[in-house]
Amino acid sequence: MTTVSEPTQPLWIETPLLYSSHISSIIGCSAYLKLENLQPSHSFKYRGVTHFIQECKSKHGPDVHCIIASGGNAGLAAACAARRIGVKCTVYIPVTASQRVLDYLKKEEAEVVAHGKIYAEALSKAKEAADLDAKAVMVPAYDDPVLWEGHASMVDEIAAQLSGTKPDAIFCSVGGGGLLAGIIVGCKRVGWDDVPIVGLETHGTSCFYQSMLRNSGRPVPSYLRSREYMLSEEHSDLLLANVAPTLPLSKVSCLAASTPSAGALKLALERQGPVRPLSIPDEMSMDACCKFADDHKLLVELACSTTLAPAYSSSLFSNIFRTSRPKNVVFLVCGGFNVSLDDMQLYKQTLKEPATGEVDKEAWWGPAKEGSWSVFHEDGRWGIPAEMP
């Protein structure tokens, strides 16, 4: 194994905060992009995972064995960080992982175990292995305060880069909720606890959206009543949505957590400022992904472009801010390794294909009406004009 000397500074980089004239002209306010895709492992996860592994080595010594289960990016972050810090790392990953992810993990000298079709199955196998290894420590993919502390560093940077100007909203994607929790922790630290956070998922991965509705006392739409829920072991008063049956149906399965972090959900429900959950169609993420690449010459995963959907839909942006028009907003470009030029061509082709068949008006995945996106917000269902290429 390649080893390096113990770093004296965090291994993550301070990423740029880019003013986007393209997006600003679409949504009618100043839009800033926090480019976490430039981290060494190509996603924001490198911050929290690096912080966690540094803590592990400090506490358990250089012989610690870091084990992580991941749908992709958390495992890549762990492999990259562990090699630079100089500790052993094993990544448990679903068998559906792409070959390019597997190749990257091996390049970073991690041991790789493919197991299960979804993250939850890989996680179960990883925990079994950790229980049998006295030197092993489970590295969380999204559900741990130490991880959130690392992610929160990006809010410190944003505050400095905006020279103290408070944004009117921060946009992020939500998988398991680790990024969201980090933003909440970071906002509290810099005095932005009142800044609205907009968390976006896709319909097939919307475990956080569904959990927020179920636990916040809002009426639960009929399309959610047949969904599966489980009591949180950590917080017994919370019900967590389980979207495992719908994950294989989503092209944005890189947002692959089947249930959200109970801790992140609790932070969101108790936060002083609003956390506004949204669920959008896969195709809306594809549309944003293609437009972002054309405008900014950057490739990001669909999990990241889900964040950018409101940036490329003035109708959706206006619906989010119906009572007041923001002046400055920040989009967290969380990045993601699993994207290629071939993927972009596939997305463009998919967007050109017409929808077929009758749509059930009660189906949560269907369009609100012909020629529109079906978007779900905390107050119900919106039909957003399909502003396709």
PDB file of N, CA, C and O in Angstrom, residues 94-127:
ATOM      1  N   PRO A  94     -22.695  -2.085  -4.627  1.00  0.00           N
ATOM      2  CA  PRO A  94     -23.664  -2.934  -5.335  1.00  0.00           C
ATOM      3  C   PRO A  94     -23.093  -3.493  -6.641  1.00  0.00           C
ATOM      4  O   PRO A  94     -22.218  -2.876  -7.262  1.00  0.00           O
ATOM      5  N   VAL A  95     -23.603  -4.643  -7.044  1.00  0.00           N
ATOM      6  CA  VAL A  95     -23.116  -5.283  -8.265  1.00  0.00           C
ATOM      7  C   VAL A  95     -23.462  -4.464  -9.505  1.00  0.00           C
ATOM      8  O   VAL A  95     -22.915  -4.696 -10.587  1.00  0.00           O
ATOM      9  N   THR A  96     -24.358  -3.504  -9.344  1.00  0.00           N
ATOM     10  CA  THR A  96     -24.756  -2.652 -10.471  1.00  0.00           C
ATOM     11  C   THR A  96     -23.766  -1.517 -10.730  1.00  0.00           C
ATOM     12  O   THR A  96     -23.955  -0.747 -11.670  1.00  0.00           O
ATOM     13  N   ALA A  97     -22.724  -1.398  -9.917  1.00  0.00           N
ATOM     14  CA  ALA A  97     -21.741  -0.322 -10.099  1.00  0.00           C
ATOM     15  C   ALA A  97     -21.084  -0.423 -11.468  1.00  0.00           C
ATOM     16  O   ALA A  97     -20.828  -1.518 -11.980  1.00  0.00           O
ATOM     17  N   SER A  98     -20.806   0.720 -12.059  1.00  0.00           N
ATOM     18  CA  SER A  98     -20.215   0.741 -13.399  1.00  0.00           C
ATOM     19  C   SER A  98     -18.754   0.305 -13.351  1.00  0.00           C
ATOM     20  O   SER A  98     -18.081   0.401 -12.319  1.00  0.00           O
ATOM     21  N   GLN A  99     -18.261  -0.139 -14.484  1.00  0.00           N
ATOM     22  CA  GLN A  99     -16.872  -0.583 -14.570  1.00  0.00           C
ATOM     23  C   GLN A  99     -15.911   0.569 -14.301  1.00  0.00           C
ATOM     24  O   GLN A  99     -14.851   0.388 -13.699  1.00  0.00           O
ATOM     25  N   ARG A 100     -16.286   1.779 -14.704  1.00  0.00           N
ATOM     26  CA  ARG A 100     -15.369   2.898 -14.477  1.00  0.00           C
ATOM     27  C   ARG A 100     -15.235   3.217 -12.991  1.00  0.00           C
ATOM     28  O   ARG A 100     -14.164   3.656 -12.550  1.00  0.00           O
ATOM     29  N   VAL A 101     -16.302   2.994 -12.212  1.00  0.00           N
ATOM     30  CA  VAL A 101     -16.199   3.169 -10.768  1.00  0.00           C
ATOM     31  C   VAL A 101     -15.277   2.113 -10.171  1.00  0.00           C
ATOM     32  O   VAL A 101     -14.407   2.409  -9.344  1.00  0.00           O
ATOM     33  N   LEU A 102     -15.458   0.866 -10.593  1.00  0.00           N
ATOM     34  CA  LEU A 102     -14.607  -0.225 -10.104  1.00  0.00           C
ATOM     35  C   LEU A 102     -13.144   0.023 -10.454  1.00  0.00           C
ATOM     36  O   LEU A 102     -12.244  -0.194  -9.633  1.00  0.00           O
ATOM     37  N   ASP A 103     -12.877   0.492 -11.669  1.00  0.00           N
ATOM     38  CA  ASP A 103     -11.499   0.767 -12.095  1.00  0.00           C
ATOM     39  C   ASP A 103     -10.877   1.871 -11.237  1.00  0.00           C
ATOM     40  O   ASP A 103      -9.700   1.795 -10.875  1.00  0.00           O
ATOM     41  N   TYR A 104     -11.674   2.900 -10.915  1.00  0.00           N
ATOM     42  CA  TYR A 104     -11.155   4.002 -10.108  1.00  0.00           C
ATOM     43  C   TYR A 104     -10.824   3.513  -8.699  1.00  0.00           C
ATOM     44  O   TYR A 104      -9.783   3.874  -8.136  1.00  0.00           O
ATOM     45  N   LEU A 105     -11.686   2.708  -8.129  1.00  0.00           N
ATOM     46  CA  LEU A 105     -11.445   2.191  -6.784  1.00  0.00           C
ATOM     47  C   LEU A 105     -10.150   1.381  -6.733  1.00  0.00           C
ATOM     48  O   LEU A 105      -9.362   1.491  -5.784  1.00  0.00           O
ATOM     49  N   LYS A 106      -9.932   0.566  -7.746  1.00  0.00           N
ATOM     50  CA  LYS A 106      -8.712  -0.241  -7.785  1.00  0.00           C
ATOM     51  C   LYS A 106      -7.479   0.639  -7.984  1.00  0.00           C
ATOM     52  O   LYS A 106      -6.417   0.376  -7.411  1.00  0.00           O
ATOM     53  N   LYS A 107      -7.629   1.688  -8.776  1.00  0.00           N
ATOM     54  CA  LYS A 107      -6.519   2.620  -8.959  1.00  0.00           C
ATOM     55  C   LYS A 107      -6.139   3.290  -7.655  1.00  0.00           C
ATOM     56  O   LYS A 107      -4.956   3.570  -7.394  1.00  0.00           O
ATOM     57  N   GLU A 108      -7.118   3.520  -6.807  1.00  0.00           N
ATOM     58  CA  GLU A 108      -6.862   4.124  -5.497  1.00  0.00           C
ATOM     59  C   GLU A 108      -6.458   3.085  -4.446  1.00  0.00           C
ATOM     60  O   GLU A 108      -6.381   3.390  -3.261  1.00  0.00           O
ATOM     61  N   GLU A 109      -6.214   1.840  -4.909  1.00  0.00           N
ATOM     62  CA  GLU A 109      -5.664   0.768  -4.077  1.00  0.00           C
ATOM     63  C   GLU A 109      -6.616   0.296  -2.974  1.00  0.00           C
ATOM     64  O   GLU A 109      -6.177  -0.245  -1.951  1.00  0.00           O
ATOM     65  N   ALA A 110      -7.910   0.480  -3.190  1.00  0.00           N
ATOM     66  CA  ALA A 110      -8.892  -0.038  -2.237  1.00  0.00           C
ATOM     67  C   ALA A 110      -9.231  -1.478  -2.587  1.00  0.00           C
ATOM     68  O   ALA A 110      -9.195  -1.880  -3.760  1.00  0.00           O
ATOM     69  N   GLU A 111      -9.547  -2.275  -1.572  1.00  0.00           N
ATOM     70  CA  GLU A 111     -10.136  -3.576  -1.812  1.00  0.00           C
ATOM     71  C   GLU A 111     -11.618  -3.373  -2.126  1.00  0.00           C
ATOM     72  O   GLU A 111     -12.275  -2.534  -1.499  1.00  0.00           O
ATOM     73  N   VAL A 112     -12.142  -4.129  -3.085  1.00  0.00           N
ATOM     74  CA  VAL A 112     -13.510  -3.929  -3.539  1.00  0.00           C
ATOM     75  C   VAL A 112     -14.296  -5.235  -3.397  1.00  0.00           C
ATOM     76  O   VAL A 112     -13.820  -6.294  -3.828  1.00  0.00           O
ATOM     77  N   VAL A 113     -15.466  -5.150  -2.794  1.00  0.00           N
ATOM     78  CA  VAL A 113     -16.377  -6.291  -2.683  1.00  0.00           C
ATOM     79  C   VAL A 113     -17.719  -5.869  -3.273  1.00  0.00           C
ATOM     80  O   VAL A 113     -18.348  -4.929  -2.764  1.00  0.00           O
ATOM     81  N   ALA A 114     -18.146  -6.515  -4.341  1.00  0.00           N
ATOM     82  CA  ALA A 114     -19.445  -6.223  -4.959  1.00  0.00           C
ATOM     83  C   ALA A 114     -20.492  -7.158  -4.362  1.00  0.00           C
ATOM     84  O   ALA A 114     -20.328  -8.385  -4.378  1.00  0.00           O
ATOM     85  N   HIS A 115     -21.565  -6.559  -3.841  1.00  0.00           N
ATOM     86  CA  HIS A 115     -22.604  -7.383  -3.206  1.00  0.00           C
ATOM     87  C   HIS A 115     -23.944  -6.655  -3.261  1.00  0.00           C
ATOM     88  O   HIS A 115     -24.040  -5.466  -2.951  1.00  0.00           O
ATOM     89  N   GLY A 116     -24.995  -7.369  -3.635  1.00  0.00           N
ATOM     90  CA  GLY A 116     -26.346  -6.816  -3.615  1.00  0.00           C
ATOM     91  C   GLY A 116     -26.639  -5.916  -4.799  1.00  0.00           C
ATOM     92  O   GLY A 116     -25.735  -5.459  -5.496  1.00  0.00           O
ATOM     93  N   LYS A 117     -27.918  -5.631  -4.975  1.00  0.00           N
ATOM     94  CA  LYS A 117     -28.344  -4.782  -6.077  1.00  0.00           C
ATOM     95  C   LYS A 117     -28.477  -3.318  -5.678  1.00  0.00           C
ATOM     96  O   LYS A 117     -28.464  -2.440  -6.533  1.00  0.00           O
ATOM     97  N   ILE A 118     -28.636  -3.042  -4.371  1.00  0.00           N
ATOM     98  CA  ILE A 118     -28.790  -1.670  -3.895  1.00  0.00           C
ATOM     99  C   ILE A 118     -27.856  -1.422  -2.719  1.00  0.00           C
ATOM    100  O   ILE A 118     -27.300  -2.361  -2.133  1.00  0.00           O
ATOM    101  N   TYR A 119     -27.733  -0.163  -2.352  1.00  0.00           N
ATOM    102  CA  TYR A 119     -26.820   0.242  -1.280  1.00  0.00           C
ATOM    103  C   TYR A 119     -27.108  -0.486   0.033  1.00  0.00           C
ATOM    104  O   TYR A 119     -26.182  -0.931   0.723  1.00  0.00           O
ATOM    105  N   ALA A 120     -28.382  -0.640   0.392  1.00  0.00           N
ATOM    106  CA  ALA A 120     -28.737  -1.244   1.670  1.00  0.00           C
ATOM    107  C   ALA A 120     -28.191  -2.662   1.792  1.00  0.00           C
ATOM    108  O   ALA A 120     -27.762  -3.094   2.872  1.00  0.00           O
ATOM    109  N   GLU A 121     -28.172  -3.400   0.696  1.00  0.00           N
ATOM    110  CA  GLU A 121     -27.651  -4.768   0.718  1.00  0.00           C
ATOM    111  C   GLU A 121     -26.131  -4.780   0.850  1.00  0.00           C
ATOM    112  O   GLU A 121     -25.562  -5.621   1.567  1.00  0.00           O
ATOM    113  N   ALA A 122     -25.468  -3.858   0.169  1.00  0.00           N
ATOM    114  CA  ALA A 122     -24.015  -3.745   0.312  1.00  0.00           C
ATOM    115  C   ALA A 122     -23.649  -3.334   1.734  1.00  0.00           C
ATOM    116  O   ALA A 122     -22.651  -3.818   2.307  1.00  0.00           O
ATOM    117  N   LEU A 123     -24.465  -2.457   2.330  1.00  0.00           N
ATOM    118  CA  LEU A 123     -24.220  -1.997   3.695  1.00  0.00           C
ATOM    119  C   LEU A 123     -24.310  -3.152   4.692  1.00  0.00           C
ATOM    120  O   LEU A 123     -23.482  -3.277   5.599  1.00  0.00           O
ATOM    121  N   SER A 124     -25.304  -3.996   4.542  1.00  0.00           N
ATOM    122  CA  SER A 124     -25.469  -5.133   5.441  1.00  0.00           C
ATOM    123  C   SER A 124     -24.254  -6.053   5.395  1.00  0.00           C
ATOM    124  O   SER A 124     -23.760  -6.513   6.431  1.00  0.00           O
ATOM    125  N   LYS A 125     -23.746  -6.313   4.215  1.00  0.00           N
ATOM    126  CA  LYS A 125     -22.566  -7.174   4.061  1.00  0.00           C
ATOM    127  C   LYS A 125     -21.328  -6.516   4.653  1.00  0.00           C
ATOM    128  O   LYS A 125     -20.492  -7.178   5.292  1.00  0.00           O
ATOM    129  N   ALA A 126     -21.186  -5.204   4.473  1.00  0.00           N
ATOM    130  CA  ALA A 126     -20.045  -4.480   5.021  1.00  0.00           C
ATOM    131  C   ALA A 126     -20.035  -4.535   6.546  1.00  0.00           C
ATOM    132  O   ALA A 126     -18.978  -4.710   7.177  1.00  0.00           O
ATOM    133  N   LYS A 127     -21.221  -4.401   7.150  1.00  0.00           N
ATOM    134  CA  LYS A 127     -21.311  -4.459   8.612  1.00  0.00           C
ATOM    135  C   LYS A 127     -20.922  -5.840   9.129  1.00  0.00           C
ATOM    136  O   LYS A 127     -20.275  -5.958  10.176  1.00  0.00           O
TER     137      LYS A 127
END
